[in-house]
PDB file of C-alpha atoms in Angstrom:
ATOM      1  CA  LEU A 145      50.276   8.680 -35.689  1.00 57.00           C
ATOM      2  CA  SER A 146      48.103   7.372 -38.921  1.00 76.00           C
ATOM      3  CA  TRP A 147      44.403   8.704 -40.399  1.00 71.00           C
ATOM      4  CA  THR A 148      43.297   5.494 -39.942  1.00 77.00           C
ATOM      5  CA  ASN A 149      44.150   4.631 -36.016  1.00 78.00           C
ATOM      6  CA  PHE A 150      43.192   8.433 -35.738  1.00 77.00           C
ATOM      7  CA  PHE A 151      39.427   7.083 -36.603  1.00 75.00           C
ATOM      8  CA  HIS A 152      39.999   3.902 -34.522  1.00 76.00           C
ATOM      9  CA  GLN A 153      40.393   5.714 -31.791  1.00 82.00           C
ATOM     10  CA  ALA A 154      38.129   8.550 -32.420  1.00 81.00           C
ATOM     11  CA  LEU A 155      35.642   5.845 -32.821  1.00 82.00           C
ATOM     12  CA  PHE A 156      36.106   3.832 -29.518  1.00 80.00           C
ATOM     13  CA  ILE A 157      36.579   6.754 -28.200  1.00 85.00           C
ATOM     14  CA  LEU A 158      32.905   8.221 -29.504  1.00 85.00           C
ATOM     15  CA  PHE A 159      31.711   4.470 -28.369  1.00 83.00           C
ATOM     16  CA  LEU A 160      32.525   4.519 -24.893  1.00 85.00           C
ATOM     17  CA  ILE A 161      31.318   7.601 -24.283  1.00 85.00           C
ATOM     18  CA  PHE A 162      28.040   6.486 -26.167  1.00 83.00           C
ATOM     19  CA  VAL A 163      28.057   3.257 -23.276  1.00 85.00           C
ATOM     20  CA  ILE A 164      28.856   5.273 -20.569  1.00 85.00           C
ATOM     21  CA  HIS A 165      25.768   7.695 -21.374  1.00 84.00           C
ATOM     22  CA  ARG A 166      23.327   4.707 -22.088  1.00 87.00           C
ATOM     23  CA  LEU A 167      24.843   2.707 -18.449  1.00 86.00           C
ATOM     24  CA  ASN A 168      24.150   6.387 -16.508  1.00 85.00           C
ATOM     25  CA  GLU A 169      20.557   6.330 -18.320  1.00 87.00           C
ATOM     26  CA  GLU A 170      19.882   2.716 -16.983  1.00 89.00           C
ATOM     27  CA  ARG A 171      20.796   3.824 -13.779  1.00 87.00           C
ATOM     28  CA  LYS A 172      18.657   7.006 -13.462  1.00 86.00           C
ATOM     29  CA  GLU A 173      15.478   4.201 -14.709  1.00 87.00           C
ATOM     30  CA  PHE A 174      17.032   2.078 -12.156  1.00 84.00           C
ATOM     31  CA  GLU A 175      16.501   4.836  -9.487  1.00 83.00           C
ATOM     32  CA  ILE A 176      13.112   6.015 -10.520  1.00 78.00           C
ATOM     33  CA  LYS A 177      11.953   2.567 -10.680  1.00 81.00           C
ATOM     34  CA  ASN A 178      13.463   1.775  -7.870  1.00 77.00           C
ATOM     35  CA  GLY A 179      11.844   4.633  -5.759  1.00 77.00           C
ATOM     36  CA  VAL A 180       8.425   3.946  -6.741  1.00 80.00           C
ATOM     37  CA  ALA A 181       9.043   0.354  -6.031  1.00 82.00           C
ATOM     38  CA  THR A 182      10.379   1.788  -2.473  1.00 83.00           C
ATOM     39  CA  GLU A 183       6.987   4.174  -2.578  1.00 84.00           C
ATOM     40  CA  PHE A 184       5.048   1.830  -3.229  1.00 82.00           C
ATOM     41  CA  ARG A 185       5.943  -0.847  -0.296  1.00 85.00           C
ATOM     42  CA  LEU A 186       6.070   2.531   2.197  1.00 88.00           C
ATOM     43  CA  LYS A 187       2.335   3.058   1.448  1.00 88.00           C
ATOM     44  CA  GLN A 188       1.420  -0.549   1.539  1.00 89.00           C
ATOM     45  CA  LYS A 189       2.793  -0.539   4.943  1.00 91.00           C
ATOM     46  CA  GLU A 190       1.141   3.128   6.675  1.00 92.00           C
ATOM     47  CA  LEU A 191      -1.748   0.913   4.826  1.00 93.00           C
ATOM     48  CA  TYR A 192      -1.912  -1.930   6.399  1.00 94.00           C
ATOM     49  CA  ASP A 193      -0.604  -0.215   9.646  1.00 95.00           C
ATOM     50  CA  ALA A 194      -3.722   1.538   9.757  1.00 95.00           C
ATOM     51  CA  ILE A 195      -5.692  -0.905   9.074  1.00 95.00           C
ATOM     52  CA  TYR A 196      -3.936  -2.715  11.929  1.00 96.00           C
ATOM     53  CA  LYS A 197      -4.840  -0.456  13.918  1.00 96.00           C
ATOM     54  CA  GLU A 198      -7.912   0.256  13.220  1.00 96.00           C
ATOM     55  CA  PHE A 199      -9.588  -2.896  13.891  1.00 97.00           C
ATOM     56  CA  ARG A 200      -6.533  -4.981  16.488  1.00 95.00           C
ATOM     57  CA  ASP A 201      -9.088  -4.474  19.081  1.00 96.00           C
ATOM     58  CA  ASP A 202     -11.461  -6.034  17.437  1.00 96.00           C
ATOM     59  CA  LEU A 203      -9.459  -8.994  15.800  1.00 95.00           C
ATOM     60  CA  VAL A 204      -9.743 -11.862  18.436  1.00 94.00           C
ATOM     61  CA  LYS A 205     -13.399 -11.215  19.240  1.00 93.00           C
ATOM     62  CA  TRP A 206     -14.566 -11.541  14.700  1.00 94.00           C
ATOM     63  CA  GLU A 207     -11.515 -14.585  15.002  1.00 92.00           C
ATOM     64  CA  ALA A 208      -9.917 -12.368  12.616  1.00 94.00           C
ATOM     65  CA  GLU A 209      -6.468 -12.001  10.757  1.00 94.00           C
ATOM     66  CA  ILE A 210      -4.648  -9.169  10.141  1.00 94.00           C
ATOM     67  CA  GLU A 211      -1.356  -9.627   7.834  1.00 93.00           C
ATOM     68  CA  LEU A 212       0.742  -8.404   4.811  1.00 90.00           C
ATOM     69  CA  GLU A 213       1.639 -11.523   2.545  1.00 87.00           C
ATOM     70  CA  LYS A 214       3.162 -10.441  -0.843  1.00 82.00           C
ATOM     71  CA  GLY A 215       2.148  -7.433  -2.031  1.00 79.00           C
ATOM     72  CA  ASN A 216      -1.210  -8.056  -0.560  1.00 88.00           C
ATOM     73  CA  ILE A 217      -3.093  -6.778   2.374  1.00 92.00           C
ATOM     74  CA  LEU A 218      -5.312  -9.034   3.802  1.00 92.00           C
ATOM     75  CA  VAL A 219      -7.855  -9.396   6.823  1.00 94.00           C
ATOM     76  CA  LYS A 220      -8.976 -13.000   7.197  1.00 92.00           C
ATOM     77  CA  PHE A 221     -12.338 -14.159   9.473  1.00 92.00           C
ATOM     78  CA  THR A 222     -10.988 -17.549   9.916  1.00 88.00           C
ATOM     79  CA  LYS A 223     -13.958 -19.578  11.901  1.00 86.00           C
ATOM     80  CA  ASP A 224     -16.138 -20.837   9.014  1.00 79.00           C
ATOM     81  CA  SER A 225     -18.937 -21.614  11.945  1.00 82.00           C
ATOM     82  CA  MET A 226     -19.155 -17.740  12.719  1.00 88.00           C
ATOM     83  CA  MET A 227     -20.375 -16.799   9.191  1.00 92.00           C
ATOM     84  CA  PHE A 228     -22.267 -19.438   7.646  1.00 90.00           C
ATOM     85  CA  GLU A 229     -23.644 -22.672   8.373  1.00 87.00           C
ATOM     86  CA  PRO A 230     -22.374 -25.892   7.131  1.00 84.00           C
ATOM     87  CA  GLU A 231     -23.026 -26.432   3.119  1.00 84.00           C
ATOM     88  CA  LYS A 232     -25.056 -22.562   2.811  1.00 87.00           C
ATOM     89  CA  ALA A 233     -23.936 -19.790   1.661  1.00 88.00           C
ATOM     90  CA  GLU A 234     -26.565 -17.208   4.223  1.00 92.00           C
ATOM     91  CA  LEU A 235     -24.975 -15.201   6.416  1.00 93.00           C
ATOM     92  CA  LYS A 236     -25.367 -15.850  10.167  1.00 94.00           C
ATOM     93  CA  ASP A 237     -26.660 -12.794  11.897  1.00 95.00           C
ATOM     94  CA  GLY A 238     -23.198 -12.828  13.960  1.00 94.00           C
ATOM     95  CA  PHE A 239     -21.463 -12.235  10.981  1.00 95.00           C
ATOM     96  CA  LYS A 240     -23.706 -10.020   9.920  1.00 95.00           C
ATOM     97  CA  VAL A 241     -23.038  -7.809  13.188  1.00 95.00           C
ATOM     98  CA  VAL A 242     -19.384  -8.181  12.800  1.00 95.00           C
ATOM     99  CA  LEU A 243     -19.368  -6.875   9.058  1.00 95.00           C
ATOM    100  CA  ASP A 244     -22.088  -3.911  10.248  1.00 94.00           C
ATOM    101  CA  ASP A 245     -18.990  -3.373  11.467  1.00 95.00           C
ATOM    102  CA  PHE A 246     -16.303  -3.871   9.865  1.00 95.00           C
ATOM    103  CA  PHE A 247     -16.714  -2.928   6.206  1.00 93.00           C
ATOM    104  CA  PRO A 248     -17.511   1.151   6.829  1.00 92.00           C
ATOM    105  CA  ARG A 249     -14.721   1.307   9.422  1.00 94.00           C
ATOM    106  CA  LEU A 250     -12.092  -0.702   6.416  1.00 94.00           C
ATOM    107  CA  VAL A 251     -14.012   2.254   3.587  1.00 91.00           C
ATOM    108  CA  THR A 252     -13.509   5.254   5.548  1.00 91.00           C
ATOM    109  CA  ILE A 253      -9.554   4.134   5.618  1.00 93.00           C
ATOM    110  CA  LEU A 254      -9.532   3.096   2.128  1.00 91.00           C
ATOM    111  CA  GLU A 255     -10.919   6.432   0.961  1.00 89.00           C
ATOM    112  CA  ASP A 256      -8.626   8.328   2.553  1.00 91.00           C
ATOM    113  CA  PRO A 257      -7.421  11.296   0.432  1.00 91.00           C
ATOM    114  CA  LYS A 258      -3.396   8.522   1.158  1.00 88.00           C
ATOM    115  CA  TYR A 259      -4.554   6.215  -0.430  1.00 85.00           C
ATOM    116  CA  LYS A 260      -7.806   6.395  -2.359  1.00 76.00           C
ATOM    117  CA  GLY A 261      -5.818   6.538  -5.772  1.00 78.00           C
ATOM    118  CA  ASP A 262      -3.488   3.710  -5.216  1.00 80.00           C
ATOM    119  CA  ILE A 263      -6.058   0.778  -3.924  1.00 83.00           C
ATOM    120  CA  GLN A 264      -5.502  -1.213  -7.207  1.00 80.00           C
ATOM    121  CA  GLU A 265      -8.660  -3.901  -5.709  1.00 83.00           C
ATOM    122  CA  ILE A 266     -10.597  -5.202  -3.025  1.00 86.00           C
ATOM    123  CA  ARG A 267     -11.269  -8.829  -2.913  1.00 86.00           C
ATOM    124  CA  ILE A 268     -13.679 -10.983  -1.041  1.00 87.00           C
ATOM    125  CA  GLU A 269     -12.448 -14.348  -1.259  1.00 83.00           C
ATOM    126  CA  GLY A 270     -14.205 -17.959   0.324  1.00 78.00           C
ATOM    127  CA  HIS A 271     -12.983 -21.590   0.815  1.00 72.00           C
ATOM    128  CA  THR A 272     -15.453 -24.137   1.820  1.00 72.00           C
ATOM    129  CA  ALA A 273     -14.430 -27.655   3.127  1.00 64.00           C
ATOM    130  CA  VAL A 274     -14.297 -30.907   1.191  1.00 56.00           C
ATOM    131  CA  ASN A 275     -17.639 -33.224   1.475  1.00 59.00           C
ATOM    132  CA  ILE A 276     -16.354 -36.224   2.097  1.00 57.00           C
ATOM    133  CA  SER A 277     -19.355 -38.247   0.753  1.00 60.00           C
ATOM    134  CA  GLN A 278     -18.759 -36.589  -3.050  1.00 58.00           C
ATOM    135  CA  THR A 279     -16.328 -37.722  -5.839  1.00 63.00           C
ATOM    136  CA  ARG A 280     -13.354 -35.112  -6.233  1.00 65.00           C
ATOM    137  CA  LYS A 281     -15.408 -33.557  -9.787  1.00 69.00           C
ATOM    138  CA  GLU A 282     -18.678 -33.169  -7.513  1.00 70.00           C
ATOM    139  CA  ASP A 283     -16.289 -31.714  -4.378  1.00 69.00           C
ATOM    140  CA  TYR A 284     -15.110 -29.333  -6.852  1.00 74.00           C
ATOM    141  CA  GLU A 285     -17.946 -28.627  -8.369  1.00 80.00           C
ATOM    142  CA  SER A 286     -20.368 -27.718  -5.182  1.00 81.00           C
ATOM    143  CA  GLY A 287     -17.606 -26.288  -3.346  1.00 80.00           C
ATOM    144  CA  MET A 288     -16.412 -23.943  -5.788  1.00 85.00           C
ATOM    145  CA  LYS A 289     -20.158 -23.188  -6.526  1.00 88.00           C
ATOM    146  CA  LEU A 290     -20.079 -22.880  -2.453  1.00 88.00           C
ATOM    147  CA  SER A 291     -17.717 -20.730  -2.278  1.00 89.00           C
ATOM    148  CA  GLN A 292     -18.783 -18.402  -5.282  1.00 90.00           C
ATOM    149  CA  GLU A 293     -22.207 -17.926  -3.360  1.00 91.00           C
ATOM    150  CA  ARG A 294     -20.618 -17.237   0.229  1.00 90.00           C
ATOM    151  CA  THR A 295     -18.619 -14.282  -1.533  1.00 90.00           C
ATOM    152  CA  ARG A 296     -21.302 -12.869  -3.568  1.00 91.00           C
ATOM    153  CA  GLU A 297     -23.823 -13.106   0.113  1.00 92.00           C
ATOM    154  CA  VAL A 298     -20.523 -11.286   1.769  1.00 93.00           C
ATOM    155  CA  LEU A 299     -20.196  -8.517  -1.299  1.00 92.00           C
ATOM    156  CA  TYR A 300     -24.013  -7.520  -1.428  1.00 92.00           C
ATOM    157  CA  TYR A 301     -24.119  -7.442   2.368  1.00 92.00           C
ATOM    158  CA  CYS A 302     -21.144  -5.497   2.617  1.00 92.00           C
ATOM    159  CA  LEU A 303     -22.317  -3.150   0.228  1.00 90.00           C
ATOM    160  CA  GLY A 304     -25.492  -2.527   1.698  1.00 87.00           C
ATOM    161  CA  THR A 305     -23.935  -1.042   4.479  1.00 82.00           C
ATOM    162  CA  ILE A 306     -22.115   1.487   2.810  1.00 78.00           C
ATOM    163  CA  PRO A 307     -24.707   4.727   3.295  1.00 72.00           C
ATOM    164  CA  GLU A 308     -25.977   4.889  -0.412  1.00 69.00           C
ATOM    165  CA  THR A 309     -25.028   9.225  -0.290  1.00 56.00           C
ATOM    166  CA  ARG A 310     -21.002   8.171  -1.296  1.00 52.00           C
ATOM    167  CA  ASP A 311     -19.328   9.814  -3.717  1.00 52.00           C
TER     168      ASP A 311
END
């Protein structure tokens, strides 16, 4: 065996060792990321189950739904007429009663130490119906403004339901 052939074979073996080592490192990184993702999905399902268990008996009377959709836990109040007068942002008294019951209970669940550090955001969204008497641009602009006003009203009201002595 010549030195050149020996050198090429040794170089090839070193290359194989490097590739095997690198593949092993990639596998370990994948397993870690996969484990984190699995842990996240399990914790998310656990949080969904806790929220659903807390509110399941109220959903029908509140005309609400709780869903786990595309990585988000959604609580939807489905009857707009229960929440607001048409074209108005002020909360109806009946919906205030619902929020008085709902929001403090939700916050209690979210503040549980097993979830507290894992929740990235809480979103309040509002959607409005199309007003046929307006142009598309006017409808979009007035709908956007009304949605934002309603969202803000819900947020301010909900924040008012939490005692100030909290951390």
